[in-house]
Short mmCIF file of C-alpha atoms in Angstrom, two decimals:
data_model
loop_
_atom_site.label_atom_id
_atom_site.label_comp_id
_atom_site.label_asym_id
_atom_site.label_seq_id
_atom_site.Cartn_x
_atom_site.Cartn_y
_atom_site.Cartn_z
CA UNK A 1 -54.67 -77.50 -28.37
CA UNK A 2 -57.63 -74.91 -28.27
CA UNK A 3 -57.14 -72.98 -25.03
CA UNK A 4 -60.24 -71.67 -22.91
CA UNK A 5 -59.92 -68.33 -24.47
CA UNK A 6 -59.57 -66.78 -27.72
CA UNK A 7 -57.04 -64.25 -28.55
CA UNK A 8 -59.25 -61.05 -28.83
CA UNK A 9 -56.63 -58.57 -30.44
CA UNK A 10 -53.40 -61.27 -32.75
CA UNK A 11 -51.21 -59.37 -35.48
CA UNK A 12 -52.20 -62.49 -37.85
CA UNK A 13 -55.22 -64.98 -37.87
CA UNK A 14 -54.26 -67.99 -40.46
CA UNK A 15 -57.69 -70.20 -41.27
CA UNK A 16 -57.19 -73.35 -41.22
CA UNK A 17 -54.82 -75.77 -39.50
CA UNK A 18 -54.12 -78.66 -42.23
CA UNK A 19 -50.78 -78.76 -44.04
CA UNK A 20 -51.31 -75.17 -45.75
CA UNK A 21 -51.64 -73.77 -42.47
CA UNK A 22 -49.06 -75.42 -40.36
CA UNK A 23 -46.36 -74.70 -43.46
CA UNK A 24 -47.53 -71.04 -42.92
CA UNK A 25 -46.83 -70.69 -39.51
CA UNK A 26 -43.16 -72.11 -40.04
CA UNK A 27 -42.96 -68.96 -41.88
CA UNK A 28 -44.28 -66.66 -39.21
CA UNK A 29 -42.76 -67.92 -36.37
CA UNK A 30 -39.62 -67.88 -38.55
CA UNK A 31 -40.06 -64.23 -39.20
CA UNK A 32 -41.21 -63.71 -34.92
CA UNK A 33 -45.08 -62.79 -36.07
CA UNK A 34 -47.73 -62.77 -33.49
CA UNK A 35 -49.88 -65.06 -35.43
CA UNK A 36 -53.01 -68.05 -34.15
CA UNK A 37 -54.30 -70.97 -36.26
CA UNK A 38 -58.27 -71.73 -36.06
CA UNK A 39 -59.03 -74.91 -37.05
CA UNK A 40 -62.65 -75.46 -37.53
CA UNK A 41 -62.38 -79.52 -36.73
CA UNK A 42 -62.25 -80.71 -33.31
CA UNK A 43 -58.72 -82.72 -34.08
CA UNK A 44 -55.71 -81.90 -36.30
CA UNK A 45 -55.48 -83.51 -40.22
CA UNK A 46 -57.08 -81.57 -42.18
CA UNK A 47 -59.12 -82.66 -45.13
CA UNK A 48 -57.53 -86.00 -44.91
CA UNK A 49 -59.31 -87.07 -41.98
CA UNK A 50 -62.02 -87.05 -44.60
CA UNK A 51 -60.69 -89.43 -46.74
CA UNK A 52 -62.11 -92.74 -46.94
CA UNK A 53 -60.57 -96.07 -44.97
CA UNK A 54 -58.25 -97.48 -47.32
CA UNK A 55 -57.42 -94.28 -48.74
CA UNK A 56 -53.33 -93.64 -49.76
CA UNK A 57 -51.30 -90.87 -51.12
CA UNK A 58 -50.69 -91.19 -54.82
CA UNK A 59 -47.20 -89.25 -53.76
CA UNK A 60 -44.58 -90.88 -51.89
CA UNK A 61 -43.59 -90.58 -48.79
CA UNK A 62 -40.36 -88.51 -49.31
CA UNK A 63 -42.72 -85.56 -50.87
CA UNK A 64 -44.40 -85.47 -47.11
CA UNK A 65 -41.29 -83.44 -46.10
CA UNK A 66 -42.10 -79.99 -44.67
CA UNK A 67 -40.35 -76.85 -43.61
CA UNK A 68 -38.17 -78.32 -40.62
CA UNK A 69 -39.66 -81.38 -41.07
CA UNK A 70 -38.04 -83.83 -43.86
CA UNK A 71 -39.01 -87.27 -43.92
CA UNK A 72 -36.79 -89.76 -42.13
CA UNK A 73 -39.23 -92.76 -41.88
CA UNK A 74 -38.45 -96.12 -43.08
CA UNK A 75 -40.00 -96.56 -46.28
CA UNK A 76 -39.71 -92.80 -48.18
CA UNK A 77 -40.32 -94.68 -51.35
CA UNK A 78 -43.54 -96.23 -50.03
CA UNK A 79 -47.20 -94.86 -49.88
CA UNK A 80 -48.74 -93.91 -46.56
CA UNK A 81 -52.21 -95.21 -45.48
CA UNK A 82 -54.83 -92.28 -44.57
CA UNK A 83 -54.62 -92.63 -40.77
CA UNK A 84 -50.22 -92.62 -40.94
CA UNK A 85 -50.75 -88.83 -43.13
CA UNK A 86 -53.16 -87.43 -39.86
CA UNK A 87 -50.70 -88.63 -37.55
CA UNK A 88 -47.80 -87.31 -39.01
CA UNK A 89 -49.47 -83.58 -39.68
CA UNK A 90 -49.95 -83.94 -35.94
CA UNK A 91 -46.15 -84.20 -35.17
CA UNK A 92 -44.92 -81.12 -37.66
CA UNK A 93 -47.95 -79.42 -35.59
CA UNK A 94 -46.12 -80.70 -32.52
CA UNK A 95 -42.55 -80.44 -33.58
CA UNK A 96 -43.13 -76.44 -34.53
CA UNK A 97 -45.38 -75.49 -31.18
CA UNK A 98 -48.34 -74.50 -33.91
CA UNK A 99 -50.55 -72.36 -31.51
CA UNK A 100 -53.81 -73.54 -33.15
CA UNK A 101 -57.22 -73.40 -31.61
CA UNK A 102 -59.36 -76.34 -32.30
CA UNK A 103 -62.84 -76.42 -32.68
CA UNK A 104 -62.78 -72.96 -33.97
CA UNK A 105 -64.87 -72.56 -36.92
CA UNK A 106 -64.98 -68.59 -38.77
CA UNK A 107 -68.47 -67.62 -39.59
CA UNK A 108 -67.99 -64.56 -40.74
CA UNK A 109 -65.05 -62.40 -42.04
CA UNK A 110 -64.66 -58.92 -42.82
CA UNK A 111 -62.75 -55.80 -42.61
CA UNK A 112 -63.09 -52.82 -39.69
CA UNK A 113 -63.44 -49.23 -40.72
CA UNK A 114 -60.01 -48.07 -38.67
CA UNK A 115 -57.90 -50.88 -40.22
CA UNK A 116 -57.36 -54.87 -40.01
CA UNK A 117 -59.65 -57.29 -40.28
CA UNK A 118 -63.15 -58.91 -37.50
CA UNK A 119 -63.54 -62.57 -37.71
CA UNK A 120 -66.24 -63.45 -36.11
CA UNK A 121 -66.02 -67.48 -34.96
CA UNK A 122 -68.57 -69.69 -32.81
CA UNK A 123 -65.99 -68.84 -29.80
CA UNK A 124 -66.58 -64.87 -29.96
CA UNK A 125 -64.85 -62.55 -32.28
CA UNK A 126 -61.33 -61.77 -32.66
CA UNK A 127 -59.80 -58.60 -34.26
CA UNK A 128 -56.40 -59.08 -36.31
CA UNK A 129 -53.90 -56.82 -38.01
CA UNK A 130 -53.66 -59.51 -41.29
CA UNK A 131 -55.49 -62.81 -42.30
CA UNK A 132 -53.99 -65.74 -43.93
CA UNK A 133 -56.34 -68.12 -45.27
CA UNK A 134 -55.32 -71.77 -46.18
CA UNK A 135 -58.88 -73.43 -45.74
CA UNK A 136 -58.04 -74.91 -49.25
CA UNK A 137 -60.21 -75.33 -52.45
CA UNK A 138 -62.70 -78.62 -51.31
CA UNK A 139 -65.05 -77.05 -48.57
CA UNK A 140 -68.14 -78.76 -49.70
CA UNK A 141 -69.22 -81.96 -51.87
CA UNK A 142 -70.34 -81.28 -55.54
CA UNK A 143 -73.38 -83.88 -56.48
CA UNK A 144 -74.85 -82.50 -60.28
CA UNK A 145 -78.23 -81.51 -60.01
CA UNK A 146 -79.48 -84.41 -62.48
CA UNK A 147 -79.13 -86.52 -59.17
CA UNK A 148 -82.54 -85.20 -57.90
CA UNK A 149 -84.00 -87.54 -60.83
CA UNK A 150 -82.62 -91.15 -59.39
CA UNK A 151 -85.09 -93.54 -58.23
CA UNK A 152 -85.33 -93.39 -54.51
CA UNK A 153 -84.26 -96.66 -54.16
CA UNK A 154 -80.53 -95.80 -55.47
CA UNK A 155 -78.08 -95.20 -52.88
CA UNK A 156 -76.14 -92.32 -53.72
CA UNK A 157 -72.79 -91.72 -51.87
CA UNK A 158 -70.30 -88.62 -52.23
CA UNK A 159 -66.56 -89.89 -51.84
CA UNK A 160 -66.11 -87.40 -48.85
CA UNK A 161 -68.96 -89.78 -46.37
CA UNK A 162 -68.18 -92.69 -48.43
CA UNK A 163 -65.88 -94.83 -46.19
CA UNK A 164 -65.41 -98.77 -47.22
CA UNK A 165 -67.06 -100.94 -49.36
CA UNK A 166 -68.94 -103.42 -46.68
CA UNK A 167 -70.86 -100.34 -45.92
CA UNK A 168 -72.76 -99.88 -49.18
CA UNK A 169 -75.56 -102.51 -50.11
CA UNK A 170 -75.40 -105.54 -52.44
CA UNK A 171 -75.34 -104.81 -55.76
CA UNK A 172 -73.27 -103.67 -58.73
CA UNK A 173 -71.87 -99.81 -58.20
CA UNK A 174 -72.12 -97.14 -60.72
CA UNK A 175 -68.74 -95.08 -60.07
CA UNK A 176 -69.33 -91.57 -61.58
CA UNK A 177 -66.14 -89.40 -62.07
CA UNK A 178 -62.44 -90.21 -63.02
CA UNK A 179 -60.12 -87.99 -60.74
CA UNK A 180 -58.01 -89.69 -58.30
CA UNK A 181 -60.36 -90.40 -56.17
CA UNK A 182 -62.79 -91.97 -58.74
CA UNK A 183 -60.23 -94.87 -59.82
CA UNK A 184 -58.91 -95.42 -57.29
CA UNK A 185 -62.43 -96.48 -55.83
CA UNK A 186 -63.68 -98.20 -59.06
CA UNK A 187 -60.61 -100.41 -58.57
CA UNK A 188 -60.92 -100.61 -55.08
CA UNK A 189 -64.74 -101.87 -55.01
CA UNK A 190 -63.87 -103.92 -58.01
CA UNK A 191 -60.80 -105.67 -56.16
CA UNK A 192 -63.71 -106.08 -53.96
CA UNK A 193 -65.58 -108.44 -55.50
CA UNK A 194 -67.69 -105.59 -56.88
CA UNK A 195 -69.23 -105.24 -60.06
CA UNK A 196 -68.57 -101.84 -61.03
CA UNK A 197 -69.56 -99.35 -64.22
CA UNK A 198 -67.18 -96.48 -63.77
CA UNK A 199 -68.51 -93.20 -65.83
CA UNK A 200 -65.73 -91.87 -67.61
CA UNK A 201 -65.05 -87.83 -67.43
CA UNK A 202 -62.07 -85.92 -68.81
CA UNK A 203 -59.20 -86.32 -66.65
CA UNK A 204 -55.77 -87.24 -67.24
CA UNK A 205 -53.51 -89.64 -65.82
CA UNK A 206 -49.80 -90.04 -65.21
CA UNK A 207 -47.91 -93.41 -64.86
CA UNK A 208 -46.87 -94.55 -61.57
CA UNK A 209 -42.90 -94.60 -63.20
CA UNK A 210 -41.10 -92.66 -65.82
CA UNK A 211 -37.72 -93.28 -66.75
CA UNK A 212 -37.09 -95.42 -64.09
CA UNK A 213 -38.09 -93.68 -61.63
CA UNK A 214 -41.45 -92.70 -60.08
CA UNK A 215 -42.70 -89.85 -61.82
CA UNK A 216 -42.74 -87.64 -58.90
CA UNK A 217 -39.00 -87.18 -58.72
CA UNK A 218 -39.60 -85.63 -61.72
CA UNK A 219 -42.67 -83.92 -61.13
CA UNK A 220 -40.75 -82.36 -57.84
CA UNK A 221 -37.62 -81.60 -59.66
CA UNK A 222 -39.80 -79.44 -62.24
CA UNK A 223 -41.82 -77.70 -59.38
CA UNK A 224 -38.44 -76.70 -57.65
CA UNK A 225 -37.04 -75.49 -60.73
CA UNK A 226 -39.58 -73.24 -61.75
CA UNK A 227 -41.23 -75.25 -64.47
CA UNK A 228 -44.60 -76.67 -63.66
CA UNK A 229 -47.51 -75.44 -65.78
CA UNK A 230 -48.74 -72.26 -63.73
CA UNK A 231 -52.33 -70.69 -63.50
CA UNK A 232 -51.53 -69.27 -66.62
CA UNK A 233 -51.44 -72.20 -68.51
CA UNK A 234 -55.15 -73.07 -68.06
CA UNK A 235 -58.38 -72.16 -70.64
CA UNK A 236 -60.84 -71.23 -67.75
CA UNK A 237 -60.98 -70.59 -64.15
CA UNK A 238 -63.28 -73.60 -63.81
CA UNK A 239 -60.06 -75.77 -64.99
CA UNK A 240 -58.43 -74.84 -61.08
CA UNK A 241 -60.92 -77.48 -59.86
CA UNK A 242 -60.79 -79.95 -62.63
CA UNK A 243 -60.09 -83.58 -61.18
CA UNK A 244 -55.94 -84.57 -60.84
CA UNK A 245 -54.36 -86.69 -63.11
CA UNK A 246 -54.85 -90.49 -62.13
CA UNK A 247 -52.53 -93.07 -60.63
CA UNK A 248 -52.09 -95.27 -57.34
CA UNK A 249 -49.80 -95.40 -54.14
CA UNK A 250 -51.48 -98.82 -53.30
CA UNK A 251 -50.03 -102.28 -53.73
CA UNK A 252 -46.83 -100.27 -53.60
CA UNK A 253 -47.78 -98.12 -56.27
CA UNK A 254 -48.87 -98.82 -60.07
CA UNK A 255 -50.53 -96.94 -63.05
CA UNK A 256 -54.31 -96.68 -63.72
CA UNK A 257 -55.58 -97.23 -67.44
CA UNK A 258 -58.75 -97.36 -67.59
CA UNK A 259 -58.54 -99.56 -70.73
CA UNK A 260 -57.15 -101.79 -68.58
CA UNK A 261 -59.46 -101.39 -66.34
CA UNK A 262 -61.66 -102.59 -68.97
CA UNK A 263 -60.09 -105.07 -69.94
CA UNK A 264 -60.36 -106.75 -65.96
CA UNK A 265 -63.73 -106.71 -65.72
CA UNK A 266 -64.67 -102.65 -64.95
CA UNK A 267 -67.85 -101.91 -67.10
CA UNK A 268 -66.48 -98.28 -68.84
CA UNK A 269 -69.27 -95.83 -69.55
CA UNK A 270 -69.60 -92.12 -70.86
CA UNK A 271 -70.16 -88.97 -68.68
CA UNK A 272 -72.92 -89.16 -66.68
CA UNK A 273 -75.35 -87.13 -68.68
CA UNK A 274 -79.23 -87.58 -67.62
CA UNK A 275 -81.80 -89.52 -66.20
CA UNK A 276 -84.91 -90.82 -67.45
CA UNK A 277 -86.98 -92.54 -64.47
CA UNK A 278 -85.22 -95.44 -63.80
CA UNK A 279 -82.76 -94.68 -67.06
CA UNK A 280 -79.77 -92.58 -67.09
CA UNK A 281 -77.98 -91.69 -69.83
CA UNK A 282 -74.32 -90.93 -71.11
CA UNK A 283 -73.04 -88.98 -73.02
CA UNK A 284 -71.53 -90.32 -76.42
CA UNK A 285 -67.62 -89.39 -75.31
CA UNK A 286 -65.90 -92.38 -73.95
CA UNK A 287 -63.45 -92.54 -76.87
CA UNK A 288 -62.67 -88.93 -76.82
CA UNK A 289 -62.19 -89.42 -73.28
CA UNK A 290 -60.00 -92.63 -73.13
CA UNK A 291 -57.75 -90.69 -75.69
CA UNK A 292 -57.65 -87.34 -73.46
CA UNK A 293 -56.24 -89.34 -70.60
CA UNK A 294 -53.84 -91.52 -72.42
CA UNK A 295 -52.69 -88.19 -74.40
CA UNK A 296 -52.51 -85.92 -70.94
CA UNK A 297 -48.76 -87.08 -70.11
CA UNK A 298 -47.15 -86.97 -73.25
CA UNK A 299 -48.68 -83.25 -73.98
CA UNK A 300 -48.65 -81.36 -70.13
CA UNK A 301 -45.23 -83.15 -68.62
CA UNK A 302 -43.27 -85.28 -70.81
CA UNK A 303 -41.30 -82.99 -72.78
CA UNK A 304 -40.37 -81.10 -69.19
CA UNK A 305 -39.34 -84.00 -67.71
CA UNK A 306 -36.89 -84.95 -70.66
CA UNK A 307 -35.42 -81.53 -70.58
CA UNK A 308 -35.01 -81.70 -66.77
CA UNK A 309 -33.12 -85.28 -67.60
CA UNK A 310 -30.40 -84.15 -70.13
CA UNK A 311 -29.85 -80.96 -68.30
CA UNK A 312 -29.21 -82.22 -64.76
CA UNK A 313 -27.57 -85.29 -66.32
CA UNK A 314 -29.86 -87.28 -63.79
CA UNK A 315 -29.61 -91.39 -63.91
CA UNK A 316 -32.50 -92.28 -66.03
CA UNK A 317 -33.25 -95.35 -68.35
CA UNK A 318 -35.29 -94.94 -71.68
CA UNK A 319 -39.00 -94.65 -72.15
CA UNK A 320 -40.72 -98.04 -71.89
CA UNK A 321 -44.16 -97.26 -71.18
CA UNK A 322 -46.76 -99.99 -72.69
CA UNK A 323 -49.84 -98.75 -74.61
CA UNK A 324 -53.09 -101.12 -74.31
CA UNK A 325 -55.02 -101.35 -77.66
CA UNK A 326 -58.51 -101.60 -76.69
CA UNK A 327 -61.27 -99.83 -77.75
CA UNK A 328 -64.44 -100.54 -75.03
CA UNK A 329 -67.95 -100.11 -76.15
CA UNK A 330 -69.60 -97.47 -76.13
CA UNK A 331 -72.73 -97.52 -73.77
CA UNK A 332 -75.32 -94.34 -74.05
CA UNK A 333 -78.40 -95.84 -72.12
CA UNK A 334 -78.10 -98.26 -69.13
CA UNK A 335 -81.62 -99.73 -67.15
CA UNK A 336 -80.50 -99.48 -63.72
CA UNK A 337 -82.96 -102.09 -62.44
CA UNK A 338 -81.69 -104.25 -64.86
CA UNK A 339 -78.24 -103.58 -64.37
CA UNK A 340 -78.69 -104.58 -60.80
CA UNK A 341 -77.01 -101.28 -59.54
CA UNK A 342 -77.69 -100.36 -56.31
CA UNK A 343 -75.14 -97.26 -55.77
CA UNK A 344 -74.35 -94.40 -57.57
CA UNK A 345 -70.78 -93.21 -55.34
CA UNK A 346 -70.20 -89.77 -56.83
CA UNK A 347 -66.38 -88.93 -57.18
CA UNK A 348 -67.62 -85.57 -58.33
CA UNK A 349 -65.29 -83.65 -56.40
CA UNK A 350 -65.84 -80.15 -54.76
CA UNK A 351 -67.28 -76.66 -54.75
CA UNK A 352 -66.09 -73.94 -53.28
CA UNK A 353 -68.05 -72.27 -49.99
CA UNK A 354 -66.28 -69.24 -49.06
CA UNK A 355 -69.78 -68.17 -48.08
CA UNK A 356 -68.71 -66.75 -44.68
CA UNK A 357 -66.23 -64.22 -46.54
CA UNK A 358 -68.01 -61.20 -46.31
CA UNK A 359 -65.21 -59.04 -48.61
CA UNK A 360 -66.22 -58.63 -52.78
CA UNK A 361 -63.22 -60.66 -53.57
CA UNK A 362 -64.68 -63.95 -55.12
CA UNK A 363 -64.81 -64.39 -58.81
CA UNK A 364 -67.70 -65.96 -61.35
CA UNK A 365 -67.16 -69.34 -59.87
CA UNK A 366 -66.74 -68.12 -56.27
CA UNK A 367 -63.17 -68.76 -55.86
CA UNK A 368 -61.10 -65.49 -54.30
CA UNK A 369 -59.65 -63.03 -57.09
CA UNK A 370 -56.06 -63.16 -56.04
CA UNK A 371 -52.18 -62.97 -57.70
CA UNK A 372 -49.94 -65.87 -56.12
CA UNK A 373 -52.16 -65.70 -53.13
CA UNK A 374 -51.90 -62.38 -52.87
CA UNK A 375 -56.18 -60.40 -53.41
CA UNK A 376 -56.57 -56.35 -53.62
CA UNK A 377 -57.55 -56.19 -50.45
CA UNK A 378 -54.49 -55.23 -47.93
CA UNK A 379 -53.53 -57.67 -45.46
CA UNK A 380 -55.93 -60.83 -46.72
CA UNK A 381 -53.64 -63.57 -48.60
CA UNK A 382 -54.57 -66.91 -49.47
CA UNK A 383 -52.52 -70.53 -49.13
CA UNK A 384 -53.07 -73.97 -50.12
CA UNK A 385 -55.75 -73.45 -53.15
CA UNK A 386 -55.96 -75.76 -56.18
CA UNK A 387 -53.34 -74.01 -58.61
CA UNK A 388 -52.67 -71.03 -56.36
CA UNK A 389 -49.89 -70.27 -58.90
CA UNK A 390 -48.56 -73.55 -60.14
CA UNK A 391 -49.99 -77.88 -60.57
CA UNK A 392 -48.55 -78.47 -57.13
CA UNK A 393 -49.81 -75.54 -55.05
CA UNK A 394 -52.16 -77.44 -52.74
CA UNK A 395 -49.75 -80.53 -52.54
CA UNK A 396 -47.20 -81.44 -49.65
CA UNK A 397 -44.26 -81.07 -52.46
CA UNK A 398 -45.74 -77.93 -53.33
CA UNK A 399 -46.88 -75.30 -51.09
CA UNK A 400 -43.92 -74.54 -48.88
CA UNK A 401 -43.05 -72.93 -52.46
CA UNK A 402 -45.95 -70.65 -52.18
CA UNK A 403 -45.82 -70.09 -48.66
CA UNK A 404 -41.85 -69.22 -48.63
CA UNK A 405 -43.64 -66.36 -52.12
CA UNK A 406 -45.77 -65.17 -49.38
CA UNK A 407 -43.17 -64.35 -46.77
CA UNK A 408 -40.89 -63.06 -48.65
CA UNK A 409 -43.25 -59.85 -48.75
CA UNK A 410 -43.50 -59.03 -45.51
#
């Protein structure tokens, strides 16, 4: 798509060409704005062409649908594979004649004295009127600093190069981090043949159904109504970029518990909390943690999601969720020679890098200082970040909603 020439002079630049910016330039070619898309990859898909090789969505397919772009495949209850989400952000980019430029990547962003904003790229510089940015919230891979200590002869692996399991080496696999991504490989490695000691960090999870249906007809119905927690609704800034509640699209979809998880065989430790030579240490919190994620449900969503049920009249059947009564160990010292463990695979998540804004805008973590996407400087808005305004900002279900806020103030 990249053309042999940049635009020099565009009334709108948007940054970044995954699902944040394609849903944004719906909008603008909606609204007959001048606008180009620079993608700094060399293909379309986003940050999911980083995702590992038997990566899924956790949402199904029906919550894919886009702005002039619904979902008619054959299985909208199903769970698509990595490779099937690229392809089909390269249709809507197809379907709505996206003018993106590939292989564009901005280096260096700022505003001119008469007005408008210079973006200066590895193609040359181009001047624009406004600048939408939707490069999301998960630029670059977070590894703690306490990695630095690990014998050199430990493998260590960030979820964002880590691809399948054949390529790490033999041995059992210390899985630190309990987001999505974290269980998902813990149970993936262990389904593996793997033996696998998954450190256990404070995130919640959800369960794959609720009601009778899967919880993200519910989860959807809240975010279209209104009703989601918001921004506003979290304790600190850092809690934007906390890891997302747990659960599973594969094997047709299914819950995570990581006491169950325990239960088959998955070695549950602590939070990853220092290393002594060939030691590392956790810290003494598994219980606290187990309980945080079996309580998250119940205390963020439950109580919405019943109120959305009796007041829509929607078909739903009663609660039957199971609770598993088992209390693992607790583990605060492991030998990792001894253990056998060969990997540490960090599902750590992100940090932010908005390093190439050159504006004061960015906040005590380094995230932008905006309202709804909208920062104090004129013309500069912001798409697609980790609880922009609401839990399902940066999602497919969730940010034609903030993108559709956005346009309406033009």
């Amino acid at each position: 798509m990249a053309t042999d020439v940049l635009p020099r002079q565009i009334e709108t630049v948007v940054i970044g060409a995954g699902q944040a910016g394609l849903v944004m330039s719906t909008f603008l070619a909606a609204a007959g704005r001048e606008h180009v898309l620079l993608e700094r990859r060399d293909a379309l898909g986003g940050g999911w062409l980083d995702r590992w090789d038997e990566f899924c969505l956790v949402t199904p397919n029906w919550t894919t649908a886009l702005p002039s772009f619904r979902y008619d495949g054959p299985d909208p209850d199903g769970f698509m594979p990595r490779d099937s989400v690229v392809d089909r952000l390269r249709a809507y980019a197809a379907a709505i004649s996206a003018p993106v430029e590939l292989g564009t990547d901005v280096r260096r962003l700022t505003t001119r004295e008469r007005g408008g904003f210079r973006l200066e790229t590895n193609r040359g510089v181009i001047n624009a009127a406004e600048v939408i940015v939707a490069a999301g919230g998960f630029q670059a891979p977070r590894i703690p600093a306490i990695a630095a200590g690990l014998p050199e002869r430990i493998v260590q692996v960030h979820s964002y190069t880590y691809r399948n399991e054949a390529s790490l080496p033999p041995g059992r696999v210390l899985v630190v981090g309990t987001g999505q991504s974290g269980v998902q490989l813990a149970e993936e490695l262990h389904e593996a043949g793997r033996e696998v000691i998954l450190s256990v960090g404070q995130a919640g999870r959800m369960p794959r159904r609720y009601r009778g249906r899967d919880v993200f007809v519910w989860l959807v119905g809240l975010g279209d109504r209104g009703r989601l927690p918001t921004v506003d609704s979290l304790t600190s800034p850092e809690a934007r970029y906390g890891g997302n509640a747990h659960l599973s699209g594969h094997h047709g979809g299914h819950d995570t518990d990581l006491r169950q998880f325990a239960l088959d065989g998955i070695r549950l430790v602590g939070r990853f909390e220092g290393v002594d030579g060939k030691r590392i240490r956790f810290a003494p919190d598994l219980a606290a943690n187990l309980r945080f994620a079996d309580e998250f449900f119940d205390a963020r969503l439950k109580i919405g999601m019943d109120r959305l049920i009796e007041e829509t009249g929607m078909e739903a059947t009663e609660d039957d969720r199971q609770t598993i009564d088992f209390e693992p160990p607790q583990v605060l010292e492991l030998d990792l020679a001894a253990e056998g463990v060969s990997t540490i695979l960090w599902t750590s998540g992100y940090r932010l890098d908005f390093s190439w804004l050159d504006l004061p805008i960015l906040d005590e973590i380094g995230a932008p200082r905006h309202v709804r996407g909208v920062t104090e400087v004129a013309g500069l808005t912001f798409l697609g970040l980790p609880w922009q305004y609401y839990q399902g900002s940066h999602a497919f279900f969730g940010v034609a909603n903030d993108a559709r806020y956005l346009a309406e103030r033009w």
